[in-house]
PDB file of C-alpha atoms in Angstrom:
ATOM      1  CA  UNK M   1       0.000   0.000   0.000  1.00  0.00           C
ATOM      2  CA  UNK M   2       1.283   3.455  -0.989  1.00  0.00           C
ATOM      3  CA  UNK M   3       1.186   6.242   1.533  1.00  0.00           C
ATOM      4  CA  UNK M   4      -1.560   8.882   0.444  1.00  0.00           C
ATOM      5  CA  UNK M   5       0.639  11.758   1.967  1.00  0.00           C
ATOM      6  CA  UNK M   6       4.419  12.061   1.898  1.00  0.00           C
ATOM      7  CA  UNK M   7       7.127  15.242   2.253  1.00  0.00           C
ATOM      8  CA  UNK M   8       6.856  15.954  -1.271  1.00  0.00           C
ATOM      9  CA  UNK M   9       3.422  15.659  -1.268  1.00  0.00           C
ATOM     10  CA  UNK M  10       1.156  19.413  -1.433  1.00  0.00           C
ATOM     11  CA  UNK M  11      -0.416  21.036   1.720  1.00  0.00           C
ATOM     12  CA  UNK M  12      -4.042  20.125   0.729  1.00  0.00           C
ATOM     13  CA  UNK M  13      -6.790  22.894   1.657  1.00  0.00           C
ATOM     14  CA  UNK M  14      -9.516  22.694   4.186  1.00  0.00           C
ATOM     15  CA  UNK M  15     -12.673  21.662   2.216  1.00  0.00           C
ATOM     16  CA  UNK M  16     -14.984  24.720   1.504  1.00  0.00           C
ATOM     17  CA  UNK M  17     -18.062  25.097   3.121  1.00  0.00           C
ATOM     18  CA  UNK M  18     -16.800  23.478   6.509  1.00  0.00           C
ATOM     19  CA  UNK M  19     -18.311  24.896   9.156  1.00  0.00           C
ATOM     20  CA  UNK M  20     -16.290  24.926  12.489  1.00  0.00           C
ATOM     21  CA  UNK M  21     -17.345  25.848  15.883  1.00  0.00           C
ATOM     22  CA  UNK M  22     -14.752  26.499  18.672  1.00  0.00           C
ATOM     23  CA  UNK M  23     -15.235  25.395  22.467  1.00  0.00           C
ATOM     24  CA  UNK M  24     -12.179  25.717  24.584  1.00  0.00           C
ATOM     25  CA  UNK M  25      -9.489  25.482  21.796  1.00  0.00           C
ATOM     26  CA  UNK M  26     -10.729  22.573  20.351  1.00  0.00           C
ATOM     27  CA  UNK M  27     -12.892  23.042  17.133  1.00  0.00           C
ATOM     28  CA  UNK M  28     -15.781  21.121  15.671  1.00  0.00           C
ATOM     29  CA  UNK M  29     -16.203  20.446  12.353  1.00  0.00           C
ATOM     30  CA  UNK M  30     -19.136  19.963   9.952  1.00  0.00           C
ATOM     31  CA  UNK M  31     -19.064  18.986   6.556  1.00  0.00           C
ATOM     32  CA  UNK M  32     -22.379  20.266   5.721  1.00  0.00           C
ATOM     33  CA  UNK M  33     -22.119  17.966   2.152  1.00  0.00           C
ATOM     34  CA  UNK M  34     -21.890  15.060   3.976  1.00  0.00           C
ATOM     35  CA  UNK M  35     -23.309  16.077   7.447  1.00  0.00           C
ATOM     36  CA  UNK M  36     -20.247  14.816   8.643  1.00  0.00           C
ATOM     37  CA  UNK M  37     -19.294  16.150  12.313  1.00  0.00           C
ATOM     38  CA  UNK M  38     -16.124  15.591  13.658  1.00  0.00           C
ATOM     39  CA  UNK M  39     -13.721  16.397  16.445  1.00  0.00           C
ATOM     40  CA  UNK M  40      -9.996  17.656  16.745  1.00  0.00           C
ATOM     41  CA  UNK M  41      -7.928  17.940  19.580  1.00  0.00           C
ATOM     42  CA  UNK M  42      -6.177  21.416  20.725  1.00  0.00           C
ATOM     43  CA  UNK M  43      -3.182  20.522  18.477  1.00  0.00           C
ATOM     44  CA  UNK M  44      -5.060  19.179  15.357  1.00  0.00           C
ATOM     45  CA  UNK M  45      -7.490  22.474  15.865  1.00  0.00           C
ATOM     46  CA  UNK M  46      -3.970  24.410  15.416  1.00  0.00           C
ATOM     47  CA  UNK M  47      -3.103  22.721  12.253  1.00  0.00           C
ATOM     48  CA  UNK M  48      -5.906  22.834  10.902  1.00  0.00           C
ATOM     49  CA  UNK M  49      -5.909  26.765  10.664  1.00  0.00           C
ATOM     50  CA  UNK M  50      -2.616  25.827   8.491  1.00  0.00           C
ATOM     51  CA  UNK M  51      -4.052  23.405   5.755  1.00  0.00           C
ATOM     52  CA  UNK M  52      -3.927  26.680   3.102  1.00  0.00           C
ATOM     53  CA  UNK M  53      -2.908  24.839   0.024  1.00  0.00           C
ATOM     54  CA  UNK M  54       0.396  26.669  -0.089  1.00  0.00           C
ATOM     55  CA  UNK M  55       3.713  24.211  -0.050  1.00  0.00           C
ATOM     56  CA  UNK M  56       4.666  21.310   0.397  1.00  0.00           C
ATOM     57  CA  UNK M  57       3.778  18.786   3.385  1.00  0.00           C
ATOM     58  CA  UNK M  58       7.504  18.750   4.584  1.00  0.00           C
ATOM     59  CA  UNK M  59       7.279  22.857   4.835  1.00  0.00           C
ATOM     60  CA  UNK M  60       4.484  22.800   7.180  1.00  0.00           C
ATOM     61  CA  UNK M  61       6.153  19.984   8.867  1.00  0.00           C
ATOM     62  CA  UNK M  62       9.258  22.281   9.125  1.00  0.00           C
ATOM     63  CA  UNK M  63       6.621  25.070   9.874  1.00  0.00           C
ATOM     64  CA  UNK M  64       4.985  23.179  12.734  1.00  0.00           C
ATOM     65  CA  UNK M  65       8.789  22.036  14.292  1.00  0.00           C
ATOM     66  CA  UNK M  66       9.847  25.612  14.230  1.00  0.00           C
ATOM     67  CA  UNK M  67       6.441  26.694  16.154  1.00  0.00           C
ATOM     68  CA  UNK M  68       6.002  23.794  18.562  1.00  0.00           C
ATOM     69  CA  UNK M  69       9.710  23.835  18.747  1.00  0.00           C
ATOM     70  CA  UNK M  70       9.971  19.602  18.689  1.00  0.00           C
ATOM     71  CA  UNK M  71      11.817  17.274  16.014  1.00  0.00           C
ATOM     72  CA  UNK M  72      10.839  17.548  12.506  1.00  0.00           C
ATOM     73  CA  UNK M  73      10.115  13.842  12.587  1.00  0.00           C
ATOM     74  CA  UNK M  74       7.945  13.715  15.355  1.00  0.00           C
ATOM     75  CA  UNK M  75       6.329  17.336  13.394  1.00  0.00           C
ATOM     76  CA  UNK M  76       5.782  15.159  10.420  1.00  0.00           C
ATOM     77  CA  UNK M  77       4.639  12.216  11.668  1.00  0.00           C
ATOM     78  CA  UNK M  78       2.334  13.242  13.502  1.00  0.00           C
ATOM     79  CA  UNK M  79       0.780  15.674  10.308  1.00  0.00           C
ATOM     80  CA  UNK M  80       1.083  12.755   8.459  1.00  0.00           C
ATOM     81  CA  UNK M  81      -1.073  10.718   9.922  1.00  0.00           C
ATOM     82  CA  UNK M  82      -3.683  13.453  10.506  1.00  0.00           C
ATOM     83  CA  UNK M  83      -3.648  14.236   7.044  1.00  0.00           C
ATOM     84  CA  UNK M  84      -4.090  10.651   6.386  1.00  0.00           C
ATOM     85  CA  UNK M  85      -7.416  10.894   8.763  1.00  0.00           C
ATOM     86  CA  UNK M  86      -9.110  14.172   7.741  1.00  0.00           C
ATOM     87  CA  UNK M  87      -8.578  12.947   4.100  1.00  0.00           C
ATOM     88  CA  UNK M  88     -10.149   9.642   4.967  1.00  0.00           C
ATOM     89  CA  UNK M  89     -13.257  11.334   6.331  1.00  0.00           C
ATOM     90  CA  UNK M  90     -13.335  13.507   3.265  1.00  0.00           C
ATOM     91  CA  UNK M  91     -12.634  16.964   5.183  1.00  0.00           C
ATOM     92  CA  UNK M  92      -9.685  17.910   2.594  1.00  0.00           C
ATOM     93  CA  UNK M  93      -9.421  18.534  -0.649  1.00  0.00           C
ATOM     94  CA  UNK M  94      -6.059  18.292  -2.895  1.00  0.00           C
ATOM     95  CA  UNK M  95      -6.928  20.767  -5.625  1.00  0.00           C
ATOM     96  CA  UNK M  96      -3.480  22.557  -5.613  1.00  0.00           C
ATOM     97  CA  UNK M  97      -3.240  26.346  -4.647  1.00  0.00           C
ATOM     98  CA  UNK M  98      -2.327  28.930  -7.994  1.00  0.00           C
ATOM     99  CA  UNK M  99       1.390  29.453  -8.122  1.00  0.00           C
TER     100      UNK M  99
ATOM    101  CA  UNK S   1      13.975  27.624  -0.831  1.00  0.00           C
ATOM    102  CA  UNK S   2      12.594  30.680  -2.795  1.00  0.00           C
ATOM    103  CA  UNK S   3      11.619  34.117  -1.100  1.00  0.00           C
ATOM    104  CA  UNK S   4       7.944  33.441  -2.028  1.00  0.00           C
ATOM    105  CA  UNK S   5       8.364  30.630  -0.470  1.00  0.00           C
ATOM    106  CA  UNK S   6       9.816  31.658   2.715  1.00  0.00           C
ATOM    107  CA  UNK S   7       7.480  33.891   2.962  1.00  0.00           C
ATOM    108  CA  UNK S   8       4.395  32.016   2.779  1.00  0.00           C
ATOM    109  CA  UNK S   9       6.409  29.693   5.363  1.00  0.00           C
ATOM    110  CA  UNK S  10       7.099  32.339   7.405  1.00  0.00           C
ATOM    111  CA  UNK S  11       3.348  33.249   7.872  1.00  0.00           C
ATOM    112  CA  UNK S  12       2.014  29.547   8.615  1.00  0.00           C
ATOM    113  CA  UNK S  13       4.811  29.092  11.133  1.00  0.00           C
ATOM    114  CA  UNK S  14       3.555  32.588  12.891  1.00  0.00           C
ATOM    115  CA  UNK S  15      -0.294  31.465  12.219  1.00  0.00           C
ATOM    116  CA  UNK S  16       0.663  27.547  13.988  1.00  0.00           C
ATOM    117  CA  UNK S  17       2.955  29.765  16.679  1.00  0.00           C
ATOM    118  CA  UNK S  18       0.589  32.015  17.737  1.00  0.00           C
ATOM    119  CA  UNK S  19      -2.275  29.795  17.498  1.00  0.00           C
ATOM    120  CA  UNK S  20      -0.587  27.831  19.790  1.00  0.00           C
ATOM    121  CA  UNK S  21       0.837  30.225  22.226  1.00  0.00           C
ATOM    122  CA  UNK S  22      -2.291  31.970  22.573  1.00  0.00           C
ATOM    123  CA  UNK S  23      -4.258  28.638  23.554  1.00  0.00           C
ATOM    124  CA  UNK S  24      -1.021  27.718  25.355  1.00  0.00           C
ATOM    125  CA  UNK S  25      -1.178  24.284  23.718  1.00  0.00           C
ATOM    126  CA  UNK S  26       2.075  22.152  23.747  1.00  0.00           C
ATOM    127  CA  UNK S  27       2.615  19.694  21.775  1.00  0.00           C
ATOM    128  CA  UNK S  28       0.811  15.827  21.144  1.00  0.00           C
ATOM    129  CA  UNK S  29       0.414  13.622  18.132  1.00  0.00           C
ATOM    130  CA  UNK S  30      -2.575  15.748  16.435  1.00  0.00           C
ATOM    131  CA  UNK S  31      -5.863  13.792  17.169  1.00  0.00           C
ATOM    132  CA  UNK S  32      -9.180  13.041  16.101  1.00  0.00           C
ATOM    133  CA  UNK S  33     -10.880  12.904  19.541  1.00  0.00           C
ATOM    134  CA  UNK S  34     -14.210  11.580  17.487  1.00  0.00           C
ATOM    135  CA  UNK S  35     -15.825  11.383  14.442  1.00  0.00           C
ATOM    136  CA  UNK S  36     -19.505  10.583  13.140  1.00  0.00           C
ATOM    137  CA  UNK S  37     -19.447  10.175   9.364  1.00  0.00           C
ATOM    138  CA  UNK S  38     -22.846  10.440   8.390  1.00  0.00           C
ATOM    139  CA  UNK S  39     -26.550  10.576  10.719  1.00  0.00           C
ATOM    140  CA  UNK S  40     -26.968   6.868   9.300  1.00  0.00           C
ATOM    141  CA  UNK S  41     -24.164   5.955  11.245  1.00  0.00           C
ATOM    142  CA  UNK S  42     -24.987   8.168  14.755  1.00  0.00           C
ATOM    143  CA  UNK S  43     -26.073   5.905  17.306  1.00  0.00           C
ATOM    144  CA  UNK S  44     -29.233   6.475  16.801  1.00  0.00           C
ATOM    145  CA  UNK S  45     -31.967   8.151  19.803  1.00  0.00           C
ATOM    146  CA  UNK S  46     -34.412   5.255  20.448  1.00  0.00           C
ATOM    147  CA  UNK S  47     -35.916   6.746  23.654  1.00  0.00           C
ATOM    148  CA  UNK S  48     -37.050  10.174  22.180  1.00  0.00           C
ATOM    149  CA  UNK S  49     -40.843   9.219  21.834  1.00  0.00           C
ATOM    150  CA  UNK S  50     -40.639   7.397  24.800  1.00  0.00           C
ATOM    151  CA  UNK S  51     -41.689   8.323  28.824  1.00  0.00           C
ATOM    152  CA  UNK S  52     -38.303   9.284  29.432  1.00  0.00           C
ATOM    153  CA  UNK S  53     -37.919  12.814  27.590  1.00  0.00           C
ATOM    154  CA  UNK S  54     -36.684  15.656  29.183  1.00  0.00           C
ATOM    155  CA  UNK S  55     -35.773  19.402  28.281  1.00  0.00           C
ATOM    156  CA  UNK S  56     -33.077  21.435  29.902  1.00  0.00           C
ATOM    157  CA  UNK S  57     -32.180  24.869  29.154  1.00  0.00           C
ATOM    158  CA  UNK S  58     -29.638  27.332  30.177  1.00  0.00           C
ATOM    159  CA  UNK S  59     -30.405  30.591  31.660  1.00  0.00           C
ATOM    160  CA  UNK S  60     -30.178  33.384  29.500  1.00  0.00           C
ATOM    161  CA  UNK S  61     -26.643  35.122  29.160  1.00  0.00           C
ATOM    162  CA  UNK S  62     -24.308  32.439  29.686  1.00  0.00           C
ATOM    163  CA  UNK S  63     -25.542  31.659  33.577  1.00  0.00           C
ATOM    164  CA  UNK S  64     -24.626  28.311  33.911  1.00  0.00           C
ATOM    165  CA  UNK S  65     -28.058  27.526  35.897  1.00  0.00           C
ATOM    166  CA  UNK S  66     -30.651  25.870  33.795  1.00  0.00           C
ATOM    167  CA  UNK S  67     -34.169  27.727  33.363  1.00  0.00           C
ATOM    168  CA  UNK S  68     -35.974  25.289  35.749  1.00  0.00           C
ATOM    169  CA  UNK S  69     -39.219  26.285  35.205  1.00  0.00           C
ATOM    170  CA  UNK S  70     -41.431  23.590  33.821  1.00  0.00           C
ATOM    171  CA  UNK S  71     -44.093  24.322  30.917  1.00  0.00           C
ATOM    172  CA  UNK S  72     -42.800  25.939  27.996  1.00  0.00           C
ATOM    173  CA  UNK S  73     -41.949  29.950  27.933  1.00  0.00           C
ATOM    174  CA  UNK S  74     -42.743  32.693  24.843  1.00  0.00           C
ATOM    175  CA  UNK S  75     -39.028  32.263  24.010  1.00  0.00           C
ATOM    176  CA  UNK S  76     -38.496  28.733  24.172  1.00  0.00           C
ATOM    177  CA  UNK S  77     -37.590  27.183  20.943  1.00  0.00           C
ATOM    178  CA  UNK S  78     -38.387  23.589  21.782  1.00  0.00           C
ATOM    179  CA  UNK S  79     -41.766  23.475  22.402  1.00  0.00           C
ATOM    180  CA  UNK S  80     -42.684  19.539  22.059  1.00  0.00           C
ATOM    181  CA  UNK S  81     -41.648  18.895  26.017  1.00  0.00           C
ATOM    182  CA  UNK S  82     -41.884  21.243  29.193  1.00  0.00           C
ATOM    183  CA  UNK S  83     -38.472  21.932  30.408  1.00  0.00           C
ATOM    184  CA  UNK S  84     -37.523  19.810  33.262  1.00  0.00           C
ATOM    185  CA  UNK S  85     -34.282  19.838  34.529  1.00  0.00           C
ATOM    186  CA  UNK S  86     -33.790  16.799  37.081  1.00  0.00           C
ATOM    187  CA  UNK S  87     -30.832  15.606  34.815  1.00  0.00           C
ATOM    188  CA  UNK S  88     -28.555  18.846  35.310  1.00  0.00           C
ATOM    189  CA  UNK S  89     -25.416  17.659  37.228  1.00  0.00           C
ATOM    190  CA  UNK S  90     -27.343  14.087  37.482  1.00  0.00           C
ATOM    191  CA  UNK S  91     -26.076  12.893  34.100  1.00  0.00           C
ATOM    192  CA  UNK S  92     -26.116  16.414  31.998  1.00  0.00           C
ATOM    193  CA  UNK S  93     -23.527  18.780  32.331  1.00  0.00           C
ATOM    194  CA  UNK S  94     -23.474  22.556  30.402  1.00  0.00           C
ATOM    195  CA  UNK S  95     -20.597  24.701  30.508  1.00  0.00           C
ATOM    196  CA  UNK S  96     -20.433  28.570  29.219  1.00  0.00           C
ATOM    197  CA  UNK S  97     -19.040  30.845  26.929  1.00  0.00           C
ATOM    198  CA  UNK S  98     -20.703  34.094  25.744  1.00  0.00           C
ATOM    199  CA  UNK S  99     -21.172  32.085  22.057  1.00  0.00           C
ATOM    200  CA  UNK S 100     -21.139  28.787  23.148  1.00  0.00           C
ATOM    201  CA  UNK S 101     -22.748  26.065  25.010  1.00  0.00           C
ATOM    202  CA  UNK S 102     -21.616  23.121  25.449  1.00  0.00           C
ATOM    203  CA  UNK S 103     -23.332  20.433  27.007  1.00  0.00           C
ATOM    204  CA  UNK S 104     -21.883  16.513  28.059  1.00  0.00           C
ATOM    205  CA  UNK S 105     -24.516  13.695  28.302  1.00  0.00           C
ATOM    206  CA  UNK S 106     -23.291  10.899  30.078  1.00  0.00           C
ATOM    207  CA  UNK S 107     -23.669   7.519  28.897  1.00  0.00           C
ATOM    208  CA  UNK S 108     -27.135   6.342  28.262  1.00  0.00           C
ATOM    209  CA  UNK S 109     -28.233   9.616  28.106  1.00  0.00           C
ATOM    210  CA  UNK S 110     -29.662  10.203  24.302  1.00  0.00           C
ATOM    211  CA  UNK S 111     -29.568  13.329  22.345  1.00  0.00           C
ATOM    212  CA  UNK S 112     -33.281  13.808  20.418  1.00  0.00           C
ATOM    213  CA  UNK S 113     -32.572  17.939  19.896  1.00  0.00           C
ATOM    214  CA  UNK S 114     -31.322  20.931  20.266  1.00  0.00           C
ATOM    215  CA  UNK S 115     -31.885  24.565  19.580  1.00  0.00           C
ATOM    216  CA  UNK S 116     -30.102  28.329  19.779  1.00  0.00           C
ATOM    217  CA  UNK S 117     -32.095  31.234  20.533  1.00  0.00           C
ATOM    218  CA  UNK S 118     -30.585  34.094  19.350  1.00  0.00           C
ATOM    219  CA  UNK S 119     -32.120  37.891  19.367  1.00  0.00           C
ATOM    220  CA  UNK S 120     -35.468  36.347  18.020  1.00  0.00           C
ATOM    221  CA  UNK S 121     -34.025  33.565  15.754  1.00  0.00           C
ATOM    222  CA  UNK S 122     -34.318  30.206  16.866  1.00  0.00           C
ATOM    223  CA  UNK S 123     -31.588  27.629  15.614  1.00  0.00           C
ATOM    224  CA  UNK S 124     -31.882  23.804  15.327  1.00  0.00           C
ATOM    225  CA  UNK S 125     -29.730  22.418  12.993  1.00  0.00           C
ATOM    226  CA  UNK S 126     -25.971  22.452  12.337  1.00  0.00           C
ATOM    227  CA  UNK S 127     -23.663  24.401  12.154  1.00  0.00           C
ATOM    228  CA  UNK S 128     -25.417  26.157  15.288  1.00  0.00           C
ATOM    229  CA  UNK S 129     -26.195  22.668  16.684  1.00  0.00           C
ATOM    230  CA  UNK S 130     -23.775  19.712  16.072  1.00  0.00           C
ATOM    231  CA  UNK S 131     -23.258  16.578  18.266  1.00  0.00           C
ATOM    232  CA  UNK S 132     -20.521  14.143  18.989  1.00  0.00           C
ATOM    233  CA  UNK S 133     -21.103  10.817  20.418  1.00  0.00           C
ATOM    234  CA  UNK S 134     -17.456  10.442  22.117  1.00  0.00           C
ATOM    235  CA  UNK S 135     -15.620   7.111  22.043  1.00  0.00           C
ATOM    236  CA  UNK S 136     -15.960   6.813  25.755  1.00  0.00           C
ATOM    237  CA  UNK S 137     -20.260   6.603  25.192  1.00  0.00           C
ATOM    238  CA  UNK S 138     -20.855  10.184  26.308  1.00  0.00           C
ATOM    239  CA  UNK S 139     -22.355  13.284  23.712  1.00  0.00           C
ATOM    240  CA  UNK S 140     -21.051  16.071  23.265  1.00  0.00           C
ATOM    241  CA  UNK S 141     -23.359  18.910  22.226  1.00  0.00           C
ATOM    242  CA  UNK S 142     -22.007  22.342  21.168  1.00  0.00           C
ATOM    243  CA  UNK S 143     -24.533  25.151  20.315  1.00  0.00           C
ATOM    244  CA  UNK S 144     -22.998  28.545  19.653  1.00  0.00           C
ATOM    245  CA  UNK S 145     -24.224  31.559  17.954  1.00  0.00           C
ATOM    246  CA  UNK S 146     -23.240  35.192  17.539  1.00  0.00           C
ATOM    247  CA  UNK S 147     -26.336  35.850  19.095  1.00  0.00           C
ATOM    248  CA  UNK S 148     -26.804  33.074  21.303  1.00  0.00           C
ATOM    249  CA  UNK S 149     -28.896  34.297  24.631  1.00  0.00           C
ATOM    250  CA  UNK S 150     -29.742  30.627  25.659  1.00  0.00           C
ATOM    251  CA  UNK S 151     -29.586  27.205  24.088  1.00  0.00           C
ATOM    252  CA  UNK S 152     -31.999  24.324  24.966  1.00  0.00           C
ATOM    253  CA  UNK S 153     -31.514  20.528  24.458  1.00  0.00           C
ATOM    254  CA  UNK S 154     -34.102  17.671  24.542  1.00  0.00           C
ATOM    255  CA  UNK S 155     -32.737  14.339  25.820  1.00  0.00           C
ATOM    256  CA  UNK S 156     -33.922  11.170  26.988  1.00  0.00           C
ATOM    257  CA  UNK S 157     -33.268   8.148  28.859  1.00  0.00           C
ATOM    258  CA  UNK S 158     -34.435   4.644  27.884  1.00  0.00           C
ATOM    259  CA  UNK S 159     -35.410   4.088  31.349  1.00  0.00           C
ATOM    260  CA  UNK S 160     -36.434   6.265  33.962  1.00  0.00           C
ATOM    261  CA  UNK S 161     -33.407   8.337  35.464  1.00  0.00           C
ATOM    262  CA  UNK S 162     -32.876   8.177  39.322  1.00  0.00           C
ATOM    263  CA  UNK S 163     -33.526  11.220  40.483  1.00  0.00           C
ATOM    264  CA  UNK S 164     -36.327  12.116  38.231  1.00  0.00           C
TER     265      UNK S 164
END
């Protein structure tokens, strides 16, 4: 099986028309397409705010290392495999940004 | 690395930072804390037309102390049950922000609906009214609004609460 999201891979962008609701750092989101509602934790509400389309997924991995001041590793694994989970629930999309 | 490119860096790294510094959160693996794909696949409220139905309300202006009056009031927005509130702090809890109420329903306890009043606007359905059913069998249900003066759940039990 081929990983969906690698270093090289684009920053996707949030999918339009999700609607988000905050409650003490951590956000809810709704798809309102799918009526999908789902969860993220204080650090996956953070990142989320960064999923602009712009870059590359090692950049916002170097991005979130510099601001959370950990390992780029640990940055990008952890991106990785939320990518891998908002994508799954269909909360992304891949449509690359205008250069 | 180009200057574009640094740039646009530079800005996501200050977005993440201060996002982060400002809800002084430190660092975990980013995580999904639940997800509910689709209303086919909520668990789904099997007690709402039953004897066990119950409607709590906040008090107006983010007071954390339900309404507790029962019948239903000129500005209530859920009108099919009288408000009864036996289940706040026995099962239901609501905590406050000016735009948001969030409410936690302990296991068992079933969400059948939910509604914002704000100014003169009653809202019912997302994204003023979402809920979560938690991997650890609780609900989560946020209502938030601009506007929001109170918010109002209905819930139920499939058997009758103790307390109630």
């Amino acid at each position: 099986v081929t990983a969906r999201w690698r270093e090289s891979s684009p920053v996707p962008r949030r999918k339009p028309g999700v609607a988000h609701a905050e409650v003490d750092g951590e956000r809810v989101l709704y798809d309102p397409d799918t009526r999908a509602v789902i969860r993220l934790d204080r650090v996956a509400s953070v990142l989320w705010q960064g999923l602009d389309g712009n870059g590359t997924v090692a950049e916002f991995a170097a991005d979130t290392a510099g601001a959370f001041v950990i390992a780029y590793e640990e940055a990008l694994n952890g991106l990785i495999a939320l990518l891998e989970r908002l994508d799954n629930l269909g909360f992304l999309t891949t449509e690359r940004s205008r250069r | 690395m180009g200057e574009s490119e640094g740039k646009r860096g530079l800005s996501r790294r200050d977005l993440i930072k201060r996002s982060a510094v400002v809800g002084g959160v430190a660092w975990a693996a980013p995580t999904i804390l639940s997800s509910l794909s689709s209303p086919a696949a909520a668990h789904t409220a099997t007690c709402c037309s039953g004897p066990n139905v119950f409607r709590l309300k906040s008090g107006d202006n983010c007071a954390t102390t339900p309404t507790c009056s029962t019948g239903v009031g000129a500005q209530d927005c859920l009108t099919t049950v009288g408000a009864n509130c036996c289940l706040f702090n026995n099962g239901v809890t609501l905590s406050c922000a000016d735009t948001t109420h969030t409410w936690t329903l302990a296991a068992g306890i079933q969400f059948c609906a939910g509604a914002a009043k704000a100014a003169l606007r009653c809202e019912t359905g997302p994204p003023q009214v979402t809920h979560v059913h938690n991997a650890n069998g609780t609900t989560t249900v946020t209502i938030t609004d601009p506007q929001l003066s109170h918010s109002e759940i209905v819930v139920c039990t499939p058997t009758a609460p103790a307390g109630c």
